[in-house]
PDB file of N, CA and C and ligand atoms in Angstrom:
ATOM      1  N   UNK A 890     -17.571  -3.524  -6.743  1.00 75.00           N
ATOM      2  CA  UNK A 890     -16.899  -2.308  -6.273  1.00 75.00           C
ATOM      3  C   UNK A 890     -16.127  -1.671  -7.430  1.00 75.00           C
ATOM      4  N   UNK A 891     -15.059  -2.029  -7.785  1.00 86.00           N
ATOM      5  CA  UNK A 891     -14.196  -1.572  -8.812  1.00 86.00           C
ATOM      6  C   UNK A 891     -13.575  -3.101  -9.309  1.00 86.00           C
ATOM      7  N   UNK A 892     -13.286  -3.165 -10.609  1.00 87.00           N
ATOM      8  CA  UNK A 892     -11.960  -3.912 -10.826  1.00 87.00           C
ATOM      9  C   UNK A 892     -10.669  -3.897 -10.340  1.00 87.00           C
ATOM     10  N   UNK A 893      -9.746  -4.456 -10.020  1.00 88.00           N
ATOM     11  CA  UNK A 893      -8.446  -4.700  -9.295  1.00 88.00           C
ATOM     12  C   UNK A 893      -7.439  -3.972 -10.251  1.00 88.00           C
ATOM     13  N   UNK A 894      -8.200  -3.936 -11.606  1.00 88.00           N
ATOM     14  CA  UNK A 894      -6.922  -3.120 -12.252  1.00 88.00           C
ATOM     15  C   UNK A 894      -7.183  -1.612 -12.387  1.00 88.00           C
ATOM     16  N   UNK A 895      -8.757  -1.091 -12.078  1.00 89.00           N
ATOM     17  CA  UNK A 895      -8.598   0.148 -11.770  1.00 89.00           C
ATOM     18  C   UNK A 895      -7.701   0.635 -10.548  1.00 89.00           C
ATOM     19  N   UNK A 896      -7.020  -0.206  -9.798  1.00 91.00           N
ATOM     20  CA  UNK A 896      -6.453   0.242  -8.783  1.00 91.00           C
ATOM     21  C   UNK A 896      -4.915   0.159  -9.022  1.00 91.00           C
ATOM     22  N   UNK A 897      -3.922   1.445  -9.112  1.00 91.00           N
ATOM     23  CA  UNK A 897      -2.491   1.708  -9.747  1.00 91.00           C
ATOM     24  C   UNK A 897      -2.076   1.296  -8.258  1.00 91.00           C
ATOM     25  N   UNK A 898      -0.904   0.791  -8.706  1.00 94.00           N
ATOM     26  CA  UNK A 898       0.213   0.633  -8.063  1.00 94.00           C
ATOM     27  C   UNK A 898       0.654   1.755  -6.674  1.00 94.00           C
ATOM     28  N   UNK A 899       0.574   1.715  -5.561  1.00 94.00           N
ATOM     29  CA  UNK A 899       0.953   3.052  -4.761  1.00 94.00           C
ATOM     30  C   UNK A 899       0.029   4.152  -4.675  1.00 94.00           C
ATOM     31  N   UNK A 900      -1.293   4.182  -5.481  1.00 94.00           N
ATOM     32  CA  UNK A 900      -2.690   4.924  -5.267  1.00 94.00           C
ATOM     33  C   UNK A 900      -3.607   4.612  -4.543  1.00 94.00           C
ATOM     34  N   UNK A 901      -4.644   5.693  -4.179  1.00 96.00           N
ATOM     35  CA  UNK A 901      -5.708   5.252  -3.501  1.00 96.00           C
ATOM     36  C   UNK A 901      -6.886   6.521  -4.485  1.00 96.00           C
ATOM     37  N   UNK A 902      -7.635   5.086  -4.247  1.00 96.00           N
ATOM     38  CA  UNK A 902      -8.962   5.903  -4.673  1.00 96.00           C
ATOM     39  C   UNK A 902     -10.148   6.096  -3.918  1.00 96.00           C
ATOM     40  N   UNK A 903     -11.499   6.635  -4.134  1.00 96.00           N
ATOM     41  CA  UNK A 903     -12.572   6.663  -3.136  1.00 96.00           C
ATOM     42  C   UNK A 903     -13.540   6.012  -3.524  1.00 96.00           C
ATOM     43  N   UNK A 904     -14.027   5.034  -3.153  1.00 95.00           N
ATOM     44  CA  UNK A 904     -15.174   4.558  -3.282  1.00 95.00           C
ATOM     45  C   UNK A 904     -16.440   4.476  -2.402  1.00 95.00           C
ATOM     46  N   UNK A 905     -17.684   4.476  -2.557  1.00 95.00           N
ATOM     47  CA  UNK A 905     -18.572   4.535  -1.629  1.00 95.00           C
ATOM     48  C   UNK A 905     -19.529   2.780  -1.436  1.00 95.00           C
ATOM     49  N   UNK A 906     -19.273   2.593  -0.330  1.00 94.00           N
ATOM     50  CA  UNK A 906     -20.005   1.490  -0.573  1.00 94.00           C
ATOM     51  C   UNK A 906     -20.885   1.012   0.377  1.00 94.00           C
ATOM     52  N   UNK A 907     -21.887   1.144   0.427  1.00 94.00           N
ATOM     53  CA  UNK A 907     -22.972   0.827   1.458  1.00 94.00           C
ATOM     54  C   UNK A 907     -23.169   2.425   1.965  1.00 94.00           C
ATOM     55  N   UNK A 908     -23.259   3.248   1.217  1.00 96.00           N
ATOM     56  CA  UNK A 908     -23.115   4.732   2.061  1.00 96.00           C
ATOM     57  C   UNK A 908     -21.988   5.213   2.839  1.00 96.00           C
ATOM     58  N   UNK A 909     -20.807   4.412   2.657  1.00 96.00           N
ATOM     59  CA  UNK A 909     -20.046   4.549   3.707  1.00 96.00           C
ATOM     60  C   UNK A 909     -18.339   4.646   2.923  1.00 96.00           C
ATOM     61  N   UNK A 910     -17.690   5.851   2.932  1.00 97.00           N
ATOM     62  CA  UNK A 910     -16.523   6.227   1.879  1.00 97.00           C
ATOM     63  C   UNK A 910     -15.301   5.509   2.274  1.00 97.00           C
ATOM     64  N   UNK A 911     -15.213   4.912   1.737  1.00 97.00           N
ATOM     65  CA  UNK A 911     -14.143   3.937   1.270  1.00 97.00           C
ATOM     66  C   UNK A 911     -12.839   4.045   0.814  1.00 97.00           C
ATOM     67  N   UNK A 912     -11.482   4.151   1.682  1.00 97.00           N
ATOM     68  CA  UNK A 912     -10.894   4.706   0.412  1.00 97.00           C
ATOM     69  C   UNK A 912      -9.771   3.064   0.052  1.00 97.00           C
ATOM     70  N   UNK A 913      -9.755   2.499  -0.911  1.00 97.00           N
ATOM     71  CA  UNK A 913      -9.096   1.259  -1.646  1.00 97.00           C
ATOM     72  C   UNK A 913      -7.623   1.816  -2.066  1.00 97.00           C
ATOM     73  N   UNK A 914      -6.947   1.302  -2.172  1.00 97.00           N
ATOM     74  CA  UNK A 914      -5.486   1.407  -1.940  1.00 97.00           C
ATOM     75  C   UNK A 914      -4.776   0.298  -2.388  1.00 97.00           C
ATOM     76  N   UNK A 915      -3.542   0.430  -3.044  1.00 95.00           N
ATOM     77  CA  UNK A 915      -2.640  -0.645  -3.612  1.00 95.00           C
ATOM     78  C   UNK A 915      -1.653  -0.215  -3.234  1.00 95.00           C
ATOM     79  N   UNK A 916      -1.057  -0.923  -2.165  1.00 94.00           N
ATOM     80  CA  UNK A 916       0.591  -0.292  -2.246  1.00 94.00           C
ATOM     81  C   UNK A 916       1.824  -0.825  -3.422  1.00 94.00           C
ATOM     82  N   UNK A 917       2.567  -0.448  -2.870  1.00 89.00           N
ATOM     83  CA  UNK A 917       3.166  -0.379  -3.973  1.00 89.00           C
ATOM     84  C   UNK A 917       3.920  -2.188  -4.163  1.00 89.00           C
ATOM     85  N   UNK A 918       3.544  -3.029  -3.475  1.00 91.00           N
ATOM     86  CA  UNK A 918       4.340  -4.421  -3.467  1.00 91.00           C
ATOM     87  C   UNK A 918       2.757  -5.402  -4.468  1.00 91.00           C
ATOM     88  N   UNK A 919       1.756  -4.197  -4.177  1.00 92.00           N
ATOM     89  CA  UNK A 919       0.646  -4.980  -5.225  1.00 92.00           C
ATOM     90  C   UNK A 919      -0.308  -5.385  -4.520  1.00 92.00           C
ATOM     91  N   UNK A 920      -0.429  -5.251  -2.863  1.00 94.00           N
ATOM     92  CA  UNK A 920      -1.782  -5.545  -1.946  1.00 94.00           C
ATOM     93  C   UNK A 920      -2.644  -4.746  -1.656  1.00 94.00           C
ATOM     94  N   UNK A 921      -3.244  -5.389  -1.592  1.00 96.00           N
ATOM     95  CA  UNK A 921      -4.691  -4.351  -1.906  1.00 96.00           C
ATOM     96  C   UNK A 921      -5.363  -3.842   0.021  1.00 96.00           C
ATOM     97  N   UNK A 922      -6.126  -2.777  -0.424  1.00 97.00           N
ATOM     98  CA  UNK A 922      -6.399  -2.295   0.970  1.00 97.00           C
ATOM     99  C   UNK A 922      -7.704  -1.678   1.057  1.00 97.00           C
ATOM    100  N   UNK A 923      -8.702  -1.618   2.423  1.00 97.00           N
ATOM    101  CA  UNK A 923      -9.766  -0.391   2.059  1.00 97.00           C
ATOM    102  C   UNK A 923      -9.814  -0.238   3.721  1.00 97.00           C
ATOM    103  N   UNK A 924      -9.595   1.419   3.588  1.00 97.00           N
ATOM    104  CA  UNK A 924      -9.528   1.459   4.903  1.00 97.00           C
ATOM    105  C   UNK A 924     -11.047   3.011   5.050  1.00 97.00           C
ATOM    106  N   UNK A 925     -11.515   3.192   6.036  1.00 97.00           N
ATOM    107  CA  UNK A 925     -12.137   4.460   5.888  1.00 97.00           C
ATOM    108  C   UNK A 925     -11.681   5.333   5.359  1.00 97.00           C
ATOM    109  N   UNK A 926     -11.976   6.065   4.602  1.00 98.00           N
ATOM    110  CA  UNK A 926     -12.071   7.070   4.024  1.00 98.00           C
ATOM    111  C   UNK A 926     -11.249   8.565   4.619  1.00 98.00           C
ATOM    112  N   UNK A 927     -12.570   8.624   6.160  1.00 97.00           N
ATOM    113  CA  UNK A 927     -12.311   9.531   6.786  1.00 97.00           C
ATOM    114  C   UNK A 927     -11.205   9.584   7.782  1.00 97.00           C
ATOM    115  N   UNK A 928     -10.014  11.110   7.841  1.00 98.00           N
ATOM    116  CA  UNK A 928      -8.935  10.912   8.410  1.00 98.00           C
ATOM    117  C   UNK A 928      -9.739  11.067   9.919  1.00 98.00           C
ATOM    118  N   UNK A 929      -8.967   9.932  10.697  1.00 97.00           N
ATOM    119  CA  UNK A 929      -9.653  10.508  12.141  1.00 97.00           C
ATOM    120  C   UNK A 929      -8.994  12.085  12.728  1.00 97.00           C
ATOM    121  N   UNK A 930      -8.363  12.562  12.243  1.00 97.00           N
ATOM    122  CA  UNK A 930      -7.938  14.110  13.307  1.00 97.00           C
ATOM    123  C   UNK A 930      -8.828  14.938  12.488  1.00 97.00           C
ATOM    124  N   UNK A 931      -9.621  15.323  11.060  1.00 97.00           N
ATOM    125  CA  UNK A 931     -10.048  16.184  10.647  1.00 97.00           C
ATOM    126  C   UNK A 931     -11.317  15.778   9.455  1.00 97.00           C
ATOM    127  N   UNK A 932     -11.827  16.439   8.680  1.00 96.00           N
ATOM    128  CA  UNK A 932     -13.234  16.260   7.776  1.00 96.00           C
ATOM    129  C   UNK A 932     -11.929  15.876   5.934  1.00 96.00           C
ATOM    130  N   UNK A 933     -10.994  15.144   6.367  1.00 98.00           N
ATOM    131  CA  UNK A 933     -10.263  15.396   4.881  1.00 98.00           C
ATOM    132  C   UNK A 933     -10.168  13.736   4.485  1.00 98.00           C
ATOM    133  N   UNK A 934     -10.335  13.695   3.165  1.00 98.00           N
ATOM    134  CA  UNK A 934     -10.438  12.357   2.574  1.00 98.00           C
ATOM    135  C   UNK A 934      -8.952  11.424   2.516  1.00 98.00           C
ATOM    136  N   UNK A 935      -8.870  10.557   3.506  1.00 98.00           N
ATOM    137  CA  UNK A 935      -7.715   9.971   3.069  1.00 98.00           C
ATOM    138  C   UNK A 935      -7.021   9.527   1.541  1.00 98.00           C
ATOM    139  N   UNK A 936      -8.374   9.162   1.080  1.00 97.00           N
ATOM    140  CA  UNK A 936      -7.886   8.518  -0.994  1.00 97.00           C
ATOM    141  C   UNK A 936      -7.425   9.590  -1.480  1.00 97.00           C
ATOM    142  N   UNK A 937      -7.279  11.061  -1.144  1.00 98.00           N
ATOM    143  CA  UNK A 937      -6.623  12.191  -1.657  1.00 98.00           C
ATOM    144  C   UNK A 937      -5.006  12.169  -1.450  1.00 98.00           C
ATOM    145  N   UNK A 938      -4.996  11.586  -0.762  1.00 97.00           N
ATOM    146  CA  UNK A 938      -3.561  11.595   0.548  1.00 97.00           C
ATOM    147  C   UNK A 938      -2.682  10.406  -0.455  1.00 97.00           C
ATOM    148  N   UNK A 939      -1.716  10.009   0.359  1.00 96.00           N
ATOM    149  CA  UNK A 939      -0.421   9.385  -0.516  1.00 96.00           C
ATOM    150  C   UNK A 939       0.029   7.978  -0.128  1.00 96.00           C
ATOM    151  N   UNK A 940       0.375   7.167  -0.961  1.00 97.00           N
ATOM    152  CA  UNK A 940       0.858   6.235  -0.303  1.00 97.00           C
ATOM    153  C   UNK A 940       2.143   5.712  -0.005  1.00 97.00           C
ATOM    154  N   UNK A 941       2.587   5.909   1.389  1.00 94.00           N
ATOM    155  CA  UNK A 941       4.070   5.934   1.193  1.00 94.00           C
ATOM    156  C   UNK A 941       4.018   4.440   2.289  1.00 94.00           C
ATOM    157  N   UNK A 942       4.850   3.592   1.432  1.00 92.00           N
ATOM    158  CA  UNK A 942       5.150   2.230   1.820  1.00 92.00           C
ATOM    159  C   UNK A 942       3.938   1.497   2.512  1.00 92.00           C
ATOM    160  N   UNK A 943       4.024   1.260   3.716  1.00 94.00           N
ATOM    161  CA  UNK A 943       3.129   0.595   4.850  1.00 94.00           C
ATOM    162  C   UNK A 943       1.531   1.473   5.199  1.00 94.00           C
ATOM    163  N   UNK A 944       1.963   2.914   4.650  1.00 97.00           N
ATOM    164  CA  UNK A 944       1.131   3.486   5.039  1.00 97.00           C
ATOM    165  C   UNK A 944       0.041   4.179   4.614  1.00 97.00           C
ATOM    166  N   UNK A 945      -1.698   5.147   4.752  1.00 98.00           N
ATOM    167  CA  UNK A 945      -1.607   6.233   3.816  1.00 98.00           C
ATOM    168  C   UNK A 945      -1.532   7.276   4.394  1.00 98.00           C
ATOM    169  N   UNK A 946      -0.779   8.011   3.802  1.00 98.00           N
ATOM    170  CA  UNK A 946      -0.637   9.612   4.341  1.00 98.00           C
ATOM    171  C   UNK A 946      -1.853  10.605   4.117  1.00 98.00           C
ATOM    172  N   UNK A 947      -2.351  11.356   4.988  1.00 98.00           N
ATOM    173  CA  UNK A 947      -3.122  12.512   4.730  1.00 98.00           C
ATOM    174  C   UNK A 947      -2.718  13.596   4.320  1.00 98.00           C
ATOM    175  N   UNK A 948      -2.588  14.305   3.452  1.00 98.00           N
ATOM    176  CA  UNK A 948      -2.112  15.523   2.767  1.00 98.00           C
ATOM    177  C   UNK A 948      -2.622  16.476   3.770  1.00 98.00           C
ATOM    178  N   UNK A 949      -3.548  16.791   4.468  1.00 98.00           N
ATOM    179  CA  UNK A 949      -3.836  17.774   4.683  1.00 98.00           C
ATOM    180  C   UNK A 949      -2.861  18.181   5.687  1.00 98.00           C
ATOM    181  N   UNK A 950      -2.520  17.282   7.123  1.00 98.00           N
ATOM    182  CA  UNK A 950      -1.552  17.782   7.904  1.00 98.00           C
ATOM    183  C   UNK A 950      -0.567  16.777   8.257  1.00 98.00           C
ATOM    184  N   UNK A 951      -0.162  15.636   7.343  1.00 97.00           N
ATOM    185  CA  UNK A 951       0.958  14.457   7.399  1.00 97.00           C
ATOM    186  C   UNK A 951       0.431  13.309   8.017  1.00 97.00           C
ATOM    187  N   UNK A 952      -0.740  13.094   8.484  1.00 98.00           N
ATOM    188  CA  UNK A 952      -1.170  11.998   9.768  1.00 98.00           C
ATOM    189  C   UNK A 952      -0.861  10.708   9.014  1.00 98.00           C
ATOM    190  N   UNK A 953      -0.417   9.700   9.759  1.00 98.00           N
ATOM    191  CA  UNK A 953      -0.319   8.401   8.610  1.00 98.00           C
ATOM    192  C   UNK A 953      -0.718   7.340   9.365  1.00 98.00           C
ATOM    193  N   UNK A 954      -1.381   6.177   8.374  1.00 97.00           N
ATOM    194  CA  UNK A 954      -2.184   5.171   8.936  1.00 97.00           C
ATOM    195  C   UNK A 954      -1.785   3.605   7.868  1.00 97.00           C
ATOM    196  N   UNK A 955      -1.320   2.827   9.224  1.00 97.00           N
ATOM    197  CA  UNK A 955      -0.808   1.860   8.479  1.00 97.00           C
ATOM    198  C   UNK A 955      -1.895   1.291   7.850  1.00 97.00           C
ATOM    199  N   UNK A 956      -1.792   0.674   6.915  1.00 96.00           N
ATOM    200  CA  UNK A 956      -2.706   0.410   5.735  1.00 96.00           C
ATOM    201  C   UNK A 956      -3.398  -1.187   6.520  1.00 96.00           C
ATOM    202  N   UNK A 957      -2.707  -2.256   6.814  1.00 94.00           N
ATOM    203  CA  UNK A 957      -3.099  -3.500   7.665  1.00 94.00           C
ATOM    204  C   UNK A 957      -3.886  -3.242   8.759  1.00 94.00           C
ATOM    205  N   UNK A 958      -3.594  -2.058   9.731  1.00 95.00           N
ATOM    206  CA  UNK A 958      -4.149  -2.351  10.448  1.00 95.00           C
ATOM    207  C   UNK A 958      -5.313  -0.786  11.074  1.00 95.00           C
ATOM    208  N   UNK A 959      -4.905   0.471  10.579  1.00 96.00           N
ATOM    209  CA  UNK A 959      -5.562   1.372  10.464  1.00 96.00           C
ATOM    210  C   UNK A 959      -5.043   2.827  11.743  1.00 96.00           C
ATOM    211  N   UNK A 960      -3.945   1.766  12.229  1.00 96.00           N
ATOM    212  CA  UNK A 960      -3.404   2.573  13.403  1.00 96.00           C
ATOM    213  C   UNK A 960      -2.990   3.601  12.805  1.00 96.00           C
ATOM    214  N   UNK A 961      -3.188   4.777  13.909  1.00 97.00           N
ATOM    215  CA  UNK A 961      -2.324   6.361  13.544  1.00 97.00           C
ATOM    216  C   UNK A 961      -0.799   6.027  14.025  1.00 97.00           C
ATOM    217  N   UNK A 962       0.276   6.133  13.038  1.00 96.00           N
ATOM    218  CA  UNK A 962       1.793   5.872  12.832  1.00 96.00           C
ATOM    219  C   UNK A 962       2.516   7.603  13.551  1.00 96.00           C
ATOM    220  N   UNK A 963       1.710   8.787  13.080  1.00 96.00           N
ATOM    221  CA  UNK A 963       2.380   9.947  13.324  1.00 96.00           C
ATOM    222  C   UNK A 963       0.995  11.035  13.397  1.00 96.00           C
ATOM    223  N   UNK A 964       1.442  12.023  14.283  1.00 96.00           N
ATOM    224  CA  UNK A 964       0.648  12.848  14.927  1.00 96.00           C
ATOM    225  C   UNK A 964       0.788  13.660  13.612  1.00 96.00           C
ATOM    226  N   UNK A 965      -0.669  14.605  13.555  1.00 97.00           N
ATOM    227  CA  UNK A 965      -1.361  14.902  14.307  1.00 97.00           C
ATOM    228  C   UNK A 965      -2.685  14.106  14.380  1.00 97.00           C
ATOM    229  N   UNK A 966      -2.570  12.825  13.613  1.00 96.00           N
ATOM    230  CA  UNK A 966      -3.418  11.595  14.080  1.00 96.00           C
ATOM    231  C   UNK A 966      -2.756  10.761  15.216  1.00 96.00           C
ATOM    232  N   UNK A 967      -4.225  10.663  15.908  1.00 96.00           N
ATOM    233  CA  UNK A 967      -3.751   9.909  16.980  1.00 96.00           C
ATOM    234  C   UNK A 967      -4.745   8.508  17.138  1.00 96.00           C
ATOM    235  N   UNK A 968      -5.663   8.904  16.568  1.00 96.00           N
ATOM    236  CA  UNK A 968      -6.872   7.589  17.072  1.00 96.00           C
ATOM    237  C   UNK A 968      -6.651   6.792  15.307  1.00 96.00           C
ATOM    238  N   UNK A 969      -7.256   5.432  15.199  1.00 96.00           N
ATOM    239  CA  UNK A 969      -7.218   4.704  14.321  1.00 96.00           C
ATOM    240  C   UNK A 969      -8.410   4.717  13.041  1.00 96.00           C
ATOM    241  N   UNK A 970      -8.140   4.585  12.067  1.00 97.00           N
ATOM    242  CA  UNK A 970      -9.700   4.889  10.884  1.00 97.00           C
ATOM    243  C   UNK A 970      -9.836   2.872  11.028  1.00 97.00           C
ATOM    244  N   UNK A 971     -10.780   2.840  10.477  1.00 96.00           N
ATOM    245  CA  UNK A 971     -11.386   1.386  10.505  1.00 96.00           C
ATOM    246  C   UNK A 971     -10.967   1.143   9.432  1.00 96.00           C
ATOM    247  N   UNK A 972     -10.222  -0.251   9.606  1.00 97.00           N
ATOM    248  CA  UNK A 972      -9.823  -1.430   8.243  1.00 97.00           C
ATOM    249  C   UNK A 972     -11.157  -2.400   8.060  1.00 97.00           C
ATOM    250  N   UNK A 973     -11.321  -2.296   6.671  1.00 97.00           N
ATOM    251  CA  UNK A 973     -12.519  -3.299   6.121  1.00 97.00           C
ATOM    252  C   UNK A 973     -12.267  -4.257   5.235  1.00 97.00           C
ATOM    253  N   UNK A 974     -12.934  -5.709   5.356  1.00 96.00           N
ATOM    254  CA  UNK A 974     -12.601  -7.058   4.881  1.00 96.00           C
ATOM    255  C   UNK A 974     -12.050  -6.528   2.918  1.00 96.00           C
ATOM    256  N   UNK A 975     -11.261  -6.936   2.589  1.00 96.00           N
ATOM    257  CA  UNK A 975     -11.614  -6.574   0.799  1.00 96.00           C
ATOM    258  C   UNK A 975     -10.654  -8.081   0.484  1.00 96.00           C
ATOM    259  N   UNK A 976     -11.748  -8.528  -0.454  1.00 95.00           N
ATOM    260  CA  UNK A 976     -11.619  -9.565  -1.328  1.00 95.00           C
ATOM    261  C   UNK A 976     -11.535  -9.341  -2.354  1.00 95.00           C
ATOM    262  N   UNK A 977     -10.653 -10.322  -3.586  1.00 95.00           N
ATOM    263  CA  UNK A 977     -10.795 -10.053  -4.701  1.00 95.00           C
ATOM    264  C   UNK A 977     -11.212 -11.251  -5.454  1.00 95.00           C
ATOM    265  N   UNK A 978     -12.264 -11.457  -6.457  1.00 94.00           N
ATOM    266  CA  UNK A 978     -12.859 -12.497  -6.965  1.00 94.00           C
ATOM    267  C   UNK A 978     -12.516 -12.197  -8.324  1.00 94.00           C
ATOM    268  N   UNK A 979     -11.975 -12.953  -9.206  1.00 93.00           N
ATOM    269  CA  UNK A 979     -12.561 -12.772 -10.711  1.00 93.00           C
ATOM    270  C   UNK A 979     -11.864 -11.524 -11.578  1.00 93.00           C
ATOM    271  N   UNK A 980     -10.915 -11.067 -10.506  1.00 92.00           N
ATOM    272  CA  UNK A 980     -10.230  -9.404 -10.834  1.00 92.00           C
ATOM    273  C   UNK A 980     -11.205  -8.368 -10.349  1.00 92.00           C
ATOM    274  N   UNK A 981     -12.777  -8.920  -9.610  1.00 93.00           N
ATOM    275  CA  UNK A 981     -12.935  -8.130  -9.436  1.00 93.00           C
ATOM    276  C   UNK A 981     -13.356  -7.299  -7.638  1.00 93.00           C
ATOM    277  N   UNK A 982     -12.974  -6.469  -7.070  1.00 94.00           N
ATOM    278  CA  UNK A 982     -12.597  -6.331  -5.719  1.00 94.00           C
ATOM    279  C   UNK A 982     -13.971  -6.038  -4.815  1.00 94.00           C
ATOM    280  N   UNK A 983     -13.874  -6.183  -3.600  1.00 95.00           N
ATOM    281  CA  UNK A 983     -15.596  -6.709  -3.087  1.00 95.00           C
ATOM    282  C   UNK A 983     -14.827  -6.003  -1.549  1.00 95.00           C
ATOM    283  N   UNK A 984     -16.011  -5.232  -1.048  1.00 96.00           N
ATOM    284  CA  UNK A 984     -15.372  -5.035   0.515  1.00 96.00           C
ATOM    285  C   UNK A 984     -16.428  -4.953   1.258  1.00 96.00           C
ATOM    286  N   UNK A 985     -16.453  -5.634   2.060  1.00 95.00           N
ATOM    287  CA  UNK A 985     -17.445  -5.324   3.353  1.00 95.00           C
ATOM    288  C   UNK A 985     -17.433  -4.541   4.555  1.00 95.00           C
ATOM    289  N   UNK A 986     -18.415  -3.144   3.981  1.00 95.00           N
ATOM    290  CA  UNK A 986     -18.311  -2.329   5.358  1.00 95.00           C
ATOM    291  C   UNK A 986     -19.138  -3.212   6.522  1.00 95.00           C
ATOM    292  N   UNK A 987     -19.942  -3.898   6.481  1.00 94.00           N
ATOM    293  CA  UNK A 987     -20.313  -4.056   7.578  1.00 94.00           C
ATOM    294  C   UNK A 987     -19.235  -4.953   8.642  1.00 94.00           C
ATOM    295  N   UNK A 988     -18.676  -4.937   8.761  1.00 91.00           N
ATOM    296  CA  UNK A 988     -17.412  -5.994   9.627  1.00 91.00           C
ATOM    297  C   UNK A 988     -16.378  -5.132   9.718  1.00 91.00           C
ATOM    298  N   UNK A 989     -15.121  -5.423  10.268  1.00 91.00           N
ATOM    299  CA  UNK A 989     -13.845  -4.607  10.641  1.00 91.00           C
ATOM    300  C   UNK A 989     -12.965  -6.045  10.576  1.00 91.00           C
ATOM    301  N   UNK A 990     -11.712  -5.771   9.808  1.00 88.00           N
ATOM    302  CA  UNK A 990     -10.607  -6.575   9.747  1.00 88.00           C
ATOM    303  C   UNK A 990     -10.261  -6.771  10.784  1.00 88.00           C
ATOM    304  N   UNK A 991      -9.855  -8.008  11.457  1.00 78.00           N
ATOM    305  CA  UNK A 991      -9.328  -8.699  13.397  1.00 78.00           C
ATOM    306  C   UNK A 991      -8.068  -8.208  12.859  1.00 78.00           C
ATOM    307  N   UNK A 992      -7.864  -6.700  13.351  1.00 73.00           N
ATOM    308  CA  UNK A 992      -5.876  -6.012  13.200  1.00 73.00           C
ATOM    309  C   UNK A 992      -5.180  -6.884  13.957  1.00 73.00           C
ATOM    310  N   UNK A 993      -6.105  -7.606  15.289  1.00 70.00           N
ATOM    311  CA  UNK A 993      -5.226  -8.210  16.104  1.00 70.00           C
ATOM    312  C   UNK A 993      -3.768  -9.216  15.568  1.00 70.00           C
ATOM    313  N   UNK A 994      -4.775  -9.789  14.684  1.00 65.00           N
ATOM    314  CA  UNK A 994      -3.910 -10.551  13.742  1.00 65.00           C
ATOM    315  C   UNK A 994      -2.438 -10.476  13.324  1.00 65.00           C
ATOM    316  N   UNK A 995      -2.556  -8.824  12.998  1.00 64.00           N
ATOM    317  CA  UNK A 995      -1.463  -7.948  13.118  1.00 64.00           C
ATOM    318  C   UNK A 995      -0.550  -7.253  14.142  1.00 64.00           C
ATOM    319  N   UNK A 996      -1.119  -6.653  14.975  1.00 58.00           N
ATOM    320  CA  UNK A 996      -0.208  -6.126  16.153  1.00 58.00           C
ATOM    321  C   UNK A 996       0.743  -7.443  16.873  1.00 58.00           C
ATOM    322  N   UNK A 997       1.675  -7.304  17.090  1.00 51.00           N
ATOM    323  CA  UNK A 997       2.824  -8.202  17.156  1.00 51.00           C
ATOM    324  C   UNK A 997       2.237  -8.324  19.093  1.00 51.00           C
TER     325      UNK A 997
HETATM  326  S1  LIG B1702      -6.756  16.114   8.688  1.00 94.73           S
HETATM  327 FE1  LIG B1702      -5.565  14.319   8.406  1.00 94.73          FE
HETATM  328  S2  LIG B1702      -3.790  14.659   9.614  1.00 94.73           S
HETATM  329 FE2  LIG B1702      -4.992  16.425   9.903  1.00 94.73          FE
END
């Protein structure tokens, strides 16, 4: 996919992998993330958007999606983008679209 050090601190980038847009993410404590790409309320690329703490933000109209688990945090997203497995081997980072991260894991 990419190396772990192409990925900055608090950025997200886009990657495509299996045909399917990707956007990889480091917050800012240094964990790594790949969540879809696509914002669920509109056609706009989340890896454009921002990363503020827990979350990524969509630039286009504020929607934010916690990075663990893919939930919409603030309207005008409301439905969830899909979290995907990402491993890192060797420095270098590996994600599998075909599967979805168990968020359950997460929701309290
Ligand atoms: S397109 Fe992402 S919040 Fe509207």
């Amino acid at each position: 996919m990419c190396a772990e050090s192409e990925l900055e601190l608090g950025e997200a980038i886009k990657v495509i992998v299996d045909g399917v847009a990707v956007a990889l993410v480091k917050d800012s404590a240094g964990n790594c993330f790949a969540l879809g790409d696509m914002c669920s309320h509109a056609d706009i690329s989340l890896s454009e958007g921002f990363v503020e703490g827990d979350d990524l933000e969509c630039w286009a109209h504020g929607g934010r999606f916690e990075l663990s688990t893919g939930r919409a945090r603030t309207l005008p997203a409301s439905e969830p983008v899909p979290v995907y497995p990402l491993t890192i081997v060797d420095g270098d980072v590996y994600v599998d679209v075909t599967t979805l991260v168990d968020v359950a894991a997460y929701v309290a």
